[in-house]
Amino acid sequence: MEQIKPPHKYIILSYGCQGNISDSEQMAAKLLQAGYEQVYQLENADLIILNTCCVRESAEQKIYGKIGELKKLKQLNPDLIIGITGCLAQKDKENLFRKAPHIDFVTGTFVVHQILAHIQQVLETRERVLAVQELTDDFNHVIPVAADGQVSAWVPIMYGCNNFCTYCIVPYVRGRERSRAQNDIIRDIQVLVQKGVKEVTLLGQNVNSYGKDRQDDIDFADLLNSTDEIEGIERIRYMTSHPRDMNAEVIEAIRSGKKLCEHFHLPIQSGSDTILKEMNRGYTTDYYRRLIDEVRQKLPHASVTTDIIVGFPGETAGLFEETLDFINEMRFDAAYTFVYSPRSGTPAAQMPNQVPLAERKERLQQLMNLQNQISLAINETFTGKNLEVLVEGPSKNDAAYWTGRTRTNKIVIWKKGDQEEPGQLLNVKIDKAQTWLLKGQLCI
Ligand code: SAH
Ligand code: SF4
Ligand code: F3S
């Protein structure tokens, strides 16, 4: 039998949330360990992995478009191996082969760490490999990943979600909540510190549920308190927390901690109690208001950000107004806003009174306009102030400028001087505020 050349130049494209990016890093680490080399152009790769998302239809469409484009590359190079991994793989399984026969393997969210075995199987059998299953494993495969000189790193602390918000596909493609052992998480952070990392973000779909599935009686606040004591790390963040499970212990950990950053990302999703109930979010606007009051009372300088979905089924113009009013009242530093996207298999997709797409888009625009004004007004209060930033490196758009973040997760850019290096903590005097960033001058 004619041998296929084993691939050695890989590229991974990530399409999803931080959890997805972290999985991509884990796959890349396995490939590098096995002697693969990373390339940056699809044309130069002989292994292409698309690590995918299916949280909204737009994400799916984009990925299917990309998969279509890969067909030409496969025709030019029959030895090219193409793998689809992650959430869309978990959801669409063998249908992916039917829609795109040029795909070689499909690897679901539970087994991305077994990627080398799937590639090997393709090479040995020269057949398509479908690796989509639900495993409960011990997470020994998770490794701390940071490249040389990397300032910030992701550390997965748990996988899956038990919440079943009625619009959301994540619990179906990521399975039930599984938390890693505290010791493993701490050891990972210590390894990252030795590699020069200054900031870690603890990752999970609902980090406040950390530990509930374990026997060792360590909850999220305990975990935060222990990570705060790790020497050498400057900043600790986490994503994402569910407002229902946020509690006084976590707020207190952040207040008293030295490294825990004063940024609260608490997705509200809607400002209407009727819609929140239909979404199965498990809190009311009144609860949320009291939660934010407590945060702002204990940490007056903390930033608060959120996620909002517009056009959920049954959202009338009046109920949408309630969201606008609530946004006005809460004054979030920033909000990530989304048009509701029906996901088949979720309860909301079956609900009556789906809102027409044109209406949903119109509401998104209205909401964004409002939030942009609020974000800008808040950012303007920082002009003239000195803010401490953790230096990340050259800004993407213009290398003459460098970028960093405040503890409150505000992006700051400044004209590069002679001294800056990624990982330093420096002060920048803000002279211009924009909706999504602050501009300033380095204080020397
Ligand atoms: N577990 C996290 C984030 C999950 S996905 C959390 O609960 O906060 C990130 C965001 O995508 C969600 O907060 C929600 O605002 C949005 N989202 C999820 N499903 C969606 C859907 N079907 N349509 C539109 N937006 C959605
Ligand atoms: Fe989806 Fe809700 Fe779980 Fe977040 S908490 S991942 S929105 S089901
Ligand atoms: Fe997307 Fe999966 Fe994350 S659906 S948002 S990549 S958990």
Short mmCIF file of C-alpha atoms and ligand atoms in Angstrom, two decimals:
data_model
loop_
_atom_site.label_atom_id
_atom_site.label_comp_id
_atom_site.label_asym_id
_atom_site.label_seq_id
_atom_site.Cartn_x
_atom_site.Cartn_y
_atom_site.Cartn_z
CA MET A 1 0.00 0.00 0.00
CA GLU A 2 1.24 3.46 -0.86
CA GLN A 3 2.34 5.33 2.29
CA ILE A 4 0.87 8.70 3.16
CA LYS A 5 3.52 11.12 4.38
CA PRO A 6 2.91 11.88 8.05
CA PRO A 7 2.05 15.54 8.55
CA HIS A 8 4.50 17.73 10.42
CA LYS A 9 3.43 21.30 9.81
CA TYR A 10 0.25 22.24 11.60
CA ILE A 11 -2.10 25.16 11.91
CA ILE A 12 -5.03 25.37 14.32
CA LEU A 13 -7.78 27.92 13.80
CA SER A 14 -9.92 28.65 16.88
CA TYR A 15 -13.45 29.94 16.56
CA GLY A 16 -14.96 29.98 20.03
CA CYS A 17 -14.73 31.21 23.58
CA GLN A 18 -11.72 31.16 25.91
CA GLY A 19 -12.47 27.52 26.72
CA ASN A 20 -12.09 26.72 23.05
CA ILE A 21 -8.86 28.71 22.78
CA SER A 22 -7.51 26.88 25.81
CA ASP A 23 -8.35 23.54 24.16
CA SER A 24 -6.50 24.70 21.03
CA GLU A 25 -3.46 25.46 23.19
CA GLN A 26 -3.65 22.00 24.69
CA MET A 27 -3.80 20.39 21.24
CA ALA A 28 -0.94 22.55 20.00
CA ALA A 29 1.16 21.54 23.01
CA LYS A 30 0.57 17.85 22.22
CA LEU A 31 1.53 18.40 18.58
CA LEU A 32 4.69 20.32 19.48
CA GLN A 33 5.71 17.59 21.94
CA ALA A 34 5.32 15.07 19.12
CA GLY A 35 7.69 17.06 16.91
CA TYR A 36 5.26 19.05 14.79
CA GLU A 37 6.05 22.58 13.75
CA GLN A 38 3.54 25.45 13.77
CA VAL A 39 2.94 27.34 10.51
CA TYR A 40 0.87 30.47 10.01
CA GLN A 41 -0.55 30.07 6.50
CA LEU A 42 -3.07 27.38 5.57
CA GLU A 43 -1.16 26.79 2.31
CA ASN A 44 1.98 25.80 4.21
CA ALA A 45 0.28 23.28 6.51
CA ASP A 46 -0.08 19.56 6.05
CA LEU A 47 -2.33 19.32 9.11
CA ILE A 48 -5.19 21.79 9.47
CA ILE A 49 -7.39 21.73 12.55
CA LEU A 50 -10.47 23.91 12.90
CA ASN A 51 -11.42 24.06 16.58
CA THR A 52 -15.04 25.04 16.41
CA CYS A 53 -17.95 26.77 18.15
CA CYS A 54 -21.71 26.38 17.70
CA VAL A 55 -23.06 28.84 20.27
CA ARG A 56 -24.75 30.91 17.54
CA GLU A 57 -25.70 30.13 13.98
CA SER A 58 -23.37 32.84 12.70
CA ALA A 59 -20.40 30.95 14.19
CA GLU A 60 -21.49 27.76 12.45
CA GLN A 61 -21.93 29.46 9.11
CA LYS A 62 -18.50 30.99 9.29
CA ILE A 63 -16.94 27.61 10.09
CA TYR A 64 -18.81 25.75 7.36
CA GLY A 65 -17.65 28.47 4.93
CA LYS A 66 -14.04 27.89 6.00
CA ILE A 67 -14.41 24.11 5.70
CA GLY A 68 -15.64 24.65 2.13
CA GLU A 69 -12.54 26.71 1.33
CA LEU A 70 -10.27 23.88 2.49
CA LYS A 71 -11.52 21.62 -0.29
CA LYS A 72 -9.27 23.33 -2.83
CA LEU A 73 -6.21 22.86 -0.61
CA LYS A 74 -6.98 19.18 -0.26
CA GLN A 75 -7.21 18.83 -4.04
CA LEU A 76 -3.81 20.48 -4.41
CA ASN A 77 -2.28 18.36 -1.66
CA PRO A 78 -3.95 14.97 -1.19
CA ASP A 79 -1.67 14.25 1.80
CA LEU A 80 -3.19 17.18 3.69
CA ILE A 81 -5.03 16.06 6.83
CA ILE A 82 -8.04 18.10 7.93
CA GLY A 83 -9.57 17.74 11.37
CA ILE A 84 -12.64 19.40 12.87
CA THR A 85 -12.59 19.54 16.66
CA GLY A 86 -14.59 21.16 19.47
CA CYS A 87 -18.21 22.09 19.95
CA LEU A 88 -19.48 21.92 16.37
CA ALA A 89 -17.74 18.53 16.03
CA GLN A 90 -19.49 17.33 19.19
CA LYS A 91 -22.83 18.57 17.84
CA ASP A 92 -22.75 17.62 14.14
CA LYS A 93 -20.63 14.46 14.39
CA GLU A 94 -20.64 12.32 11.19
CA ASN A 95 -22.84 14.89 9.45
CA LEU A 96 -19.65 16.87 9.02
CA PHE A 97 -18.26 14.09 6.77
CA ARG A 98 -21.48 14.10 4.79
CA LYS A 99 -21.40 17.85 4.29
CA ALA A 100 -17.65 17.95 3.63
CA PRO A 101 -16.13 14.65 2.43
CA HIS A 102 -12.65 16.19 2.46
CA ILE A 103 -12.55 16.13 6.27
CA ASP A 104 -10.33 13.35 7.73
CA PHE A 105 -11.26 13.37 11.40
CA VAL A 106 -13.90 14.79 13.72
CA THR A 107 -12.90 15.08 17.39
CA GLY A 108 -15.43 16.08 20.04
CA THR A 109 -14.90 18.32 23.08
CA PHE A 110 -14.28 15.47 25.53
CA VAL A 111 -11.32 13.95 23.67
CA VAL A 112 -9.38 16.86 22.16
CA HIS A 113 -6.39 15.74 24.24
CA GLN A 114 -6.34 12.46 22.25
CA ILE A 115 -5.72 14.29 19.01
CA LEU A 116 -2.42 12.51 18.23
CA ALA A 117 -4.17 9.13 18.33
CA HIS A 118 -6.84 10.35 15.93
CA ILE A 119 -4.26 11.60 13.44
CA GLN A 120 -2.36 8.31 13.77
CA GLN A 121 -5.54 6.38 13.08
CA VAL A 122 -6.18 8.40 9.91
CA LEU A 123 -2.64 7.63 8.74
CA GLU A 124 -2.88 3.94 9.52
CA THR A 125 -6.35 3.19 8.23
CA ARG A 126 -6.57 5.89 5.57
CA GLU A 127 -10.17 6.15 6.63
CA ARG A 128 -12.16 8.89 8.26
CA VAL A 129 -12.07 8.90 12.04
CA LEU A 130 -15.03 9.92 14.16
CA ALA A 131 -14.06 10.48 17.82
CA VAL A 132 -17.10 11.95 19.53
CA GLN A 133 -17.97 10.54 22.92
CA GLU A 134 -18.59 11.61 26.50
CA LEU A 135 -15.78 10.62 28.81
CA THR A 136 -15.36 11.25 32.50
CA ASP A 137 -11.65 11.44 33.00
CA ASP A 138 -9.13 12.55 35.59
CA PHE A 139 -7.73 15.56 33.70
CA ASN A 140 -4.18 14.28 34.03
CA HIS A 141 -3.81 15.24 30.41
CA VAL A 142 -4.13 19.00 31.11
CA ILE A 143 -0.77 20.73 30.88
CA PRO A 144 0.13 24.33 31.71
CA VAL A 145 0.78 26.09 28.41
CA ALA A 146 2.64 29.33 27.80
CA ALA A 147 5.04 30.27 25.03
CA ASP A 148 8.35 32.01 25.79
CA GLY A 149 7.69 35.59 26.82
CA GLN A 150 3.93 35.08 27.17
CA VAL A 151 2.49 37.41 29.81
CA SER A 152 -1.00 35.96 30.29
CA ALA A 153 -2.17 32.37 30.26
CA TRP A 154 -5.42 30.41 30.56
CA VAL A 155 -5.84 27.78 33.22
CA PRO A 156 -8.90 25.54 32.89
CA ILE A 157 -10.36 24.86 36.34
CA MET A 158 -13.53 23.10 35.25
CA TYR A 159 -15.31 21.85 32.17
CA GLY A 160 -18.97 21.61 31.22
CA CYS A 161 -22.11 23.33 32.45
CA ASN A 162 -25.16 22.14 34.39
CA ASN A 163 -27.28 25.26 34.00
CA PHE A 164 -29.26 24.60 30.86
CA CYS A 165 -30.23 28.18 30.14
CA THR A 166 -33.02 27.55 27.64
CA TYR A 167 -31.28 29.27 24.70
CA CYS A 168 -27.87 27.69 25.16
CA ILE A 169 -26.23 24.75 23.39
CA VAL A 170 -23.14 24.64 25.62
CA PRO A 171 -24.39 22.05 28.16
CA TYR A 172 -25.22 19.70 25.25
CA VAL A 173 -21.78 19.93 23.66
CA ARG A 174 -19.61 20.30 26.76
CA GLY A 175 -21.36 17.88 29.11
CA ARG A 176 -21.80 18.12 32.88
CA GLU A 177 -19.60 20.11 35.23
CA ARG A 178 -16.26 18.51 36.06
CA SER A 179 -13.79 20.35 38.31
CA ARG A 180 -10.06 19.80 38.40
CA ALA A 181 -8.29 19.26 41.74
CA GLN A 182 -7.14 22.43 43.48
CA ASN A 183 -3.58 21.08 43.80
CA ASP A 184 -3.36 20.51 40.06
CA ILE A 185 -4.55 24.04 39.34
CA ILE A 186 -2.05 25.52 41.77
CA ARG A 187 0.77 23.41 40.39
CA ASP A 188 -0.12 24.59 36.86
CA ILE A 189 0.02 28.23 37.94
CA GLN A 190 3.39 27.66 39.62
CA VAL A 191 4.75 26.13 36.42
CA LEU A 192 3.42 29.10 34.44
CA VAL A 193 5.10 31.52 36.86
CA GLN A 194 8.41 29.75 36.24
CA LYS A 195 7.86 30.26 32.53
CA GLY A 196 7.52 33.99 33.12
CA VAL A 197 3.72 34.33 33.09
CA LYS A 198 2.42 37.26 35.15
CA GLU A 199 -1.34 36.87 34.78
CA VAL A 200 -3.61 33.84 34.70
CA THR A 201 -7.30 33.55 33.93
CA LEU A 202 -9.09 30.65 35.58
CA LEU A 203 -11.50 29.20 33.05
CA GLY A 204 -14.87 27.52 33.24
CA GLN A 205 -18.39 28.05 31.87
CA ASN A 206 -19.60 28.77 35.38
CA VAL A 207 -16.61 29.10 37.69
CA ASN A 208 -18.77 29.78 40.74
CA SER A 209 -19.81 26.13 40.62
CA TYR A 210 -16.18 25.07 41.00
CA GLY A 211 -15.82 22.06 43.26
CA LYS A 212 -19.50 21.19 43.61
CA ASP A 213 -18.87 17.91 41.78
CA ARG A 214 -15.90 16.99 43.99
CA GLN A 215 -15.63 15.44 47.46
CA ASP A 216 -12.87 17.66 48.83
CA ASP A 217 -15.08 20.49 50.08
CA ILE A 218 -13.19 23.27 48.31
CA ASP A 219 -15.37 25.90 46.67
CA PHE A 220 -14.55 28.72 44.25
CA ALA A 221 -13.84 31.26 47.00
CA ASP A 222 -11.40 28.78 48.63
CA LEU A 223 -9.71 28.24 45.28
CA LEU A 224 -9.38 32.00 44.74
CA ASN A 225 -7.89 32.47 48.20
CA SER A 226 -5.32 29.73 47.57
CA THR A 227 -4.32 31.05 44.16
CA ASP A 228 -3.85 34.51 45.64
CA GLU A 229 -1.04 33.13 47.76
CA ILE A 230 1.01 31.79 44.87
CA GLU A 231 4.31 33.63 44.71
CA GLY A 232 5.38 35.37 41.52
CA ILE A 233 1.98 35.74 39.91
CA GLU A 234 0.83 39.37 39.59
CA ARG A 235 -2.78 39.05 38.56
CA ILE A 236 -5.53 36.45 38.72
CA ARG A 237 -8.75 36.63 36.74
CA TYR A 238 -11.59 34.20 36.05
CA MET A 239 -14.23 33.60 33.37
CA THR A 240 -17.22 33.21 33.48
CA SER A 241 -19.22 33.64 36.64
CA HIS A 242 -22.97 33.14 36.86
CA PRO A 243 -24.79 35.88 38.81
CA ARG A 244 -26.96 33.33 40.62
CA ASP A 245 -23.94 31.60 42.13
CA MET A 246 -21.85 34.68 42.89
CA ASN A 247 -21.60 35.08 46.65
CA ALA A 248 -20.24 37.23 49.45
CA GLU A 249 -17.26 34.89 49.97
CA VAL A 250 -16.06 35.40 46.41
CA ILE A 251 -16.50 39.18 46.64
CA GLU A 252 -14.61 39.16 49.94
CA ALA A 253 -11.81 37.02 48.46
CA ILE A 254 -11.37 39.60 45.72
CA ARG A 255 -11.54 42.50 48.17
CA SER A 256 -8.95 41.07 50.50
CA GLY A 257 -6.79 39.38 47.85
CA LYS A 258 -3.65 41.01 46.50
CA LYS A 259 -3.63 39.46 43.06
CA LEU A 260 -7.30 38.84 42.38
CA CYS A 261 -8.41 41.51 39.92
CA GLU A 262 -11.30 43.87 40.62
CA HIS A 263 -13.29 42.98 37.52
CA PHE A 264 -16.69 41.29 37.64
CA HIS A 265 -18.09 39.80 34.46
CA LEU A 266 -21.65 38.89 35.37
CA PRO A 267 -23.82 38.10 32.35
CA ILE A 268 -27.32 39.48 32.97
CA GLN A 269 -28.70 38.31 29.57
CA SER A 270 -31.93 40.34 29.91
CA GLY A 271 -33.30 43.18 32.03
CA SER A 272 -36.81 41.72 32.04
CA ASP A 273 -37.90 39.35 34.80
CA THR A 274 -40.35 37.68 32.42
CA ILE A 275 -37.57 36.86 29.97
CA LEU A 276 -35.07 35.88 32.68
CA LYS A 277 -37.58 33.31 33.90
CA GLU A 278 -38.11 31.94 30.38
CA MET A 279 -34.34 31.78 29.99
CA ASN A 280 -34.06 29.69 33.19
CA ARG A 281 -31.39 32.00 34.56
CA GLY A 282 -32.45 31.49 38.17
CA TYR A 283 -32.36 35.15 39.31
CA THR A 284 -34.44 38.31 39.05
CA THR A 285 -33.39 41.83 38.17
CA ASP A 286 -33.87 42.74 41.80
CA TYR A 287 -31.45 40.04 42.94
CA TYR A 288 -28.95 41.18 40.30
CA ARG A 289 -29.30 44.82 41.36
CA ARG A 290 -28.53 43.90 44.96
CA LEU A 291 -25.56 41.81 43.88
CA ILE A 292 -24.04 44.70 41.90
CA ASP A 293 -24.76 47.07 44.82
CA GLU A 294 -22.81 44.75 47.11
CA VAL A 295 -19.90 44.54 44.65
CA ARG A 296 -19.76 48.32 44.24
CA GLN A 297 -20.13 48.96 47.93
CA LYS A 298 -17.27 46.63 48.85
CA LEU A 299 -15.10 47.46 45.83
CA PRO A 300 -15.95 50.97 44.61
CA HIS A 301 -13.29 50.88 41.89
CA ALA A 302 -14.22 47.50 40.47
CA SER A 303 -15.40 47.29 36.87
CA VAL A 304 -18.54 45.38 36.00
CA THR A 305 -19.22 43.92 32.55
CA THR A 306 -22.01 41.76 31.21
CA ASP A 307 -23.49 39.76 28.32
CA ILE A 308 -26.95 40.50 26.90
CA ILE A 309 -29.10 38.63 24.40
CA VAL A 310 -31.76 40.57 22.50
CA GLY A 311 -34.80 39.11 20.78
CA PHE A 312 -35.27 36.02 22.93
CA PRO A 313 -38.64 34.37 22.07
CA GLY A 314 -41.53 36.31 23.60
CA GLU A 315 -39.47 39.51 24.03
CA THR A 316 -41.99 42.20 23.15
CA ALA A 317 -41.03 45.81 22.48
CA GLY A 318 -42.09 46.57 26.06
CA LEU A 319 -39.94 43.82 27.55
CA PHE A 320 -36.99 44.98 25.47
CA GLU A 321 -37.53 48.48 26.92
CA GLU A 322 -37.10 46.92 30.35
CA THR A 323 -33.65 45.74 29.27
CA LEU A 324 -32.74 49.24 28.04
CA ASP A 325 -33.92 50.72 31.33
CA PHE A 326 -31.94 48.19 33.33
CA ILE A 327 -28.79 48.84 31.30
CA ASN A 328 -29.23 52.55 31.95
CA GLU A 329 -29.57 51.87 35.63
CA MET A 330 -26.67 49.41 36.00
CA ARG A 331 -24.13 51.42 34.01
CA PHE A 332 -21.88 48.56 33.00
CA ASP A 333 -18.32 49.32 31.95
CA ALA A 334 -18.91 47.16 28.89
CA ALA A 335 -21.46 44.72 27.54
CA TYR A 336 -21.11 41.94 24.99
CA THR A 337 -24.36 42.00 23.09
CA PHE A 338 -25.83 39.23 20.96
CA VAL A 339 -28.82 38.69 18.71
CA TYR A 340 -30.70 35.63 19.95
CA SER A 341 -29.87 32.65 17.73
CA PRO A 342 -32.19 29.61 17.88
CA ARG A 343 -30.18 26.43 18.54
CA SER A 344 -31.99 23.27 17.63
CA GLY A 345 -32.33 20.89 20.56
CA THR A 346 -32.63 23.73 23.09
CA PRO A 347 -36.04 24.52 24.66
CA ALA A 348 -36.07 28.15 23.45
CA ALA A 349 -35.89 27.08 19.80
CA GLN A 350 -39.32 25.42 20.31
CA MET A 351 -40.91 28.39 22.06
CA PRO A 352 -43.73 30.30 20.37
CA ASN A 353 -43.40 34.00 19.56
CA GLN A 354 -39.96 33.90 17.98
CA VAL A 355 -38.94 37.48 17.22
CA PRO A 356 -38.30 38.22 13.52
CA LEU A 357 -34.60 38.57 12.67
CA ALA A 358 -34.96 42.16 11.40
CA GLU A 359 -36.49 43.12 14.74
CA ARG A 360 -33.75 41.35 16.69
CA LYS A 361 -31.06 43.18 14.70
CA GLU A 362 -32.77 46.52 15.22
CA ARG A 363 -32.87 45.93 18.98
CA LEU A 364 -29.20 44.98 19.00
CA GLN A 365 -28.35 48.28 17.35
CA GLN A 366 -30.41 50.23 19.87
CA LEU A 367 -28.82 48.41 22.77
CA MET A 368 -25.30 48.87 21.41
CA ASN A 369 -25.86 52.58 20.90
CA LEU A 370 -26.97 52.95 24.49
CA GLN A 371 -24.16 50.84 25.93
CA ASN A 372 -21.52 52.61 23.82
CA GLN A 373 -22.59 55.95 25.28
CA ILE A 374 -22.37 54.54 28.80
CA SER A 375 -18.98 52.87 28.21
CA LEU A 376 -17.59 56.09 26.75
CA ALA A 377 -18.93 58.22 29.61
CA ILE A 378 -17.37 55.86 32.16
CA ASN A 379 -14.06 55.78 30.28
CA GLU A 380 -14.02 59.57 30.13
CA THR A 381 -13.87 59.69 33.91
CA PHE A 382 -10.34 58.25 33.61
CA THR A 383 -8.88 61.08 31.55
CA GLY A 384 -6.13 62.84 33.45
CA LYS A 385 -5.64 59.84 35.75
CA ASN A 386 -2.62 57.56 36.10
CA LEU A 387 -3.52 53.91 35.64
CA GLU A 388 -1.32 50.91 36.32
CA VAL A 389 -1.18 48.53 33.39
CA LEU A 390 0.35 45.14 32.83
CA VAL A 391 2.26 45.54 29.57
CA GLU A 392 1.21 43.03 26.89
CA GLY A 393 3.15 44.18 23.79
CA PRO A 394 2.67 45.95 20.46
CA SER A 395 -0.92 46.81 19.60
CA LYS A 396 -2.38 44.78 16.72
CA ASN A 397 -3.25 47.74 14.53
CA ASP A 398 -0.14 49.86 14.92
CA ALA A 399 3.18 48.59 16.26
CA ALA A 400 4.20 52.16 17.20
CA TYR A 401 1.68 51.79 20.02
CA TRP A 402 1.81 49.30 22.84
CA THR A 403 -1.06 47.85 24.78
CA GLY A 404 -1.75 46.70 28.31
CA ARG A 405 -4.63 46.24 30.70
CA THR A 406 -5.61 47.66 34.05
CA ARG A 407 -6.58 45.31 36.87
CA THR A 408 -10.17 46.23 36.00
CA ASN A 409 -9.57 44.84 32.48
CA LYS A 410 -9.60 48.16 30.64
CA ILE A 411 -7.44 48.14 27.53
CA VAL A 412 -4.90 50.98 27.51
CA ILE A 413 -2.67 51.95 24.58
CA TRP A 414 0.25 54.38 24.48
CA LYS A 415 3.02 55.42 22.11
CA LYS A 416 5.93 53.07 22.65
CA GLY A 417 8.94 54.48 24.50
CA ASP A 418 12.39 52.88 24.85
CA GLN A 419 11.97 50.93 28.04
CA GLU A 420 8.82 48.85 27.88
CA GLU A 421 8.87 45.09 27.97
CA PRO A 422 5.95 42.69 28.06
CA GLY A 423 5.12 41.68 31.62
CA GLN A 424 6.11 44.97 33.28
CA LEU A 425 3.72 46.92 35.47
CA LEU A 426 3.81 50.55 34.34
CA ASN A 427 1.75 53.69 34.84
CA VAL A 428 0.03 55.40 31.94
CA LYS A 429 -1.54 58.85 32.18
CA ILE A 430 -4.81 58.76 30.26
CA ASP A 431 -5.46 61.62 27.84
CA LYS A 432 -8.17 60.19 25.58
CA ALA A 433 -11.10 57.88 26.20
CA GLN A 434 -12.83 55.72 23.60
CA THR A 435 -15.66 53.23 23.93
CA TRP A 436 -13.48 50.13 24.13
CA LEU A 437 -10.10 51.59 25.10
CA LEU A 438 -8.12 54.30 26.81
CA LYS A 439 -5.17 56.13 25.27
CA GLY A 440 -2.40 57.79 27.20
CA GLN A 441 1.26 58.57 27.76
CA LEU A 442 3.73 56.50 29.65
CA CYS A 443 4.64 58.04 33.03
CA ILE A 444 8.39 57.94 33.51
N1 SAH B 1 -21.10 30.25 30.37
C1 SAH B 1 -20.99 31.59 30.08
C2 SAH B 1 -20.94 31.97 28.61
C3 SAH B 1 -21.56 31.11 27.59
S1 SAH B 1 -21.64 31.62 25.93
C4 SAH B 1 -22.12 32.31 30.78
O1 SAH B 1 -23.09 31.73 31.13
O2 SAH B 1 -21.96 33.48 30.97
C5 SAH B 1 -21.34 33.35 25.95
C6 SAH B 1 -22.54 34.19 25.72
O3 SAH B 1 -23.15 33.87 24.49
C7 SAH B 1 -23.64 34.01 26.73
O4 SAH B 1 -23.42 34.72 27.89
C8 SAH B 1 -24.84 34.53 25.99
O5 SAH B 1 -25.00 35.91 26.17
C9 SAH B 1 -24.50 34.25 24.53
N2 SAH B 1 -25.32 33.17 23.97
C10 SAH B 1 -25.40 31.89 24.37
N3 SAH B 1 -26.30 31.22 23.62
C11 SAH B 1 -26.81 32.10 22.73
C12 SAH B 1 -27.78 32.02 21.70
N4 SAH B 1 -28.45 30.90 21.45
N5 SAH B 1 -28.04 33.14 20.99
C13 SAH B 1 -27.39 34.29 21.22
N6 SAH B 1 -26.47 34.42 22.19
C14 SAH B 1 -26.18 33.34 22.95
FE1 SF4 B 2 -24.89 28.44 28.52
FE2 SF4 B 2 -26.14 29.21 30.68
FE3 SF4 B 2 -24.25 27.36 30.88
FE4 SF4 B 2 -23.58 29.86 30.32
S1 SF4 B 2 -24.53 29.15 32.23
S2 SF4 B 2 -22.84 28.03 29.30
S3 SF4 B 2 -25.29 30.58 29.09
S4 SF4 B 2 -26.21 27.14 29.84
FE1 F3S B 3 -18.67 28.11 21.46
FE2 F3S B 3 -18.29 25.84 22.62
FE3 F3S B 3 -17.32 28.02 23.71
S1 F3S B 3 -20.15 26.46 21.64
S2 F3S B 3 -18.79 29.56 23.09
S3 F3S B 3 -16.72 27.15 21.76
S4 F3S B 3 -18.19 26.28 24.77
#
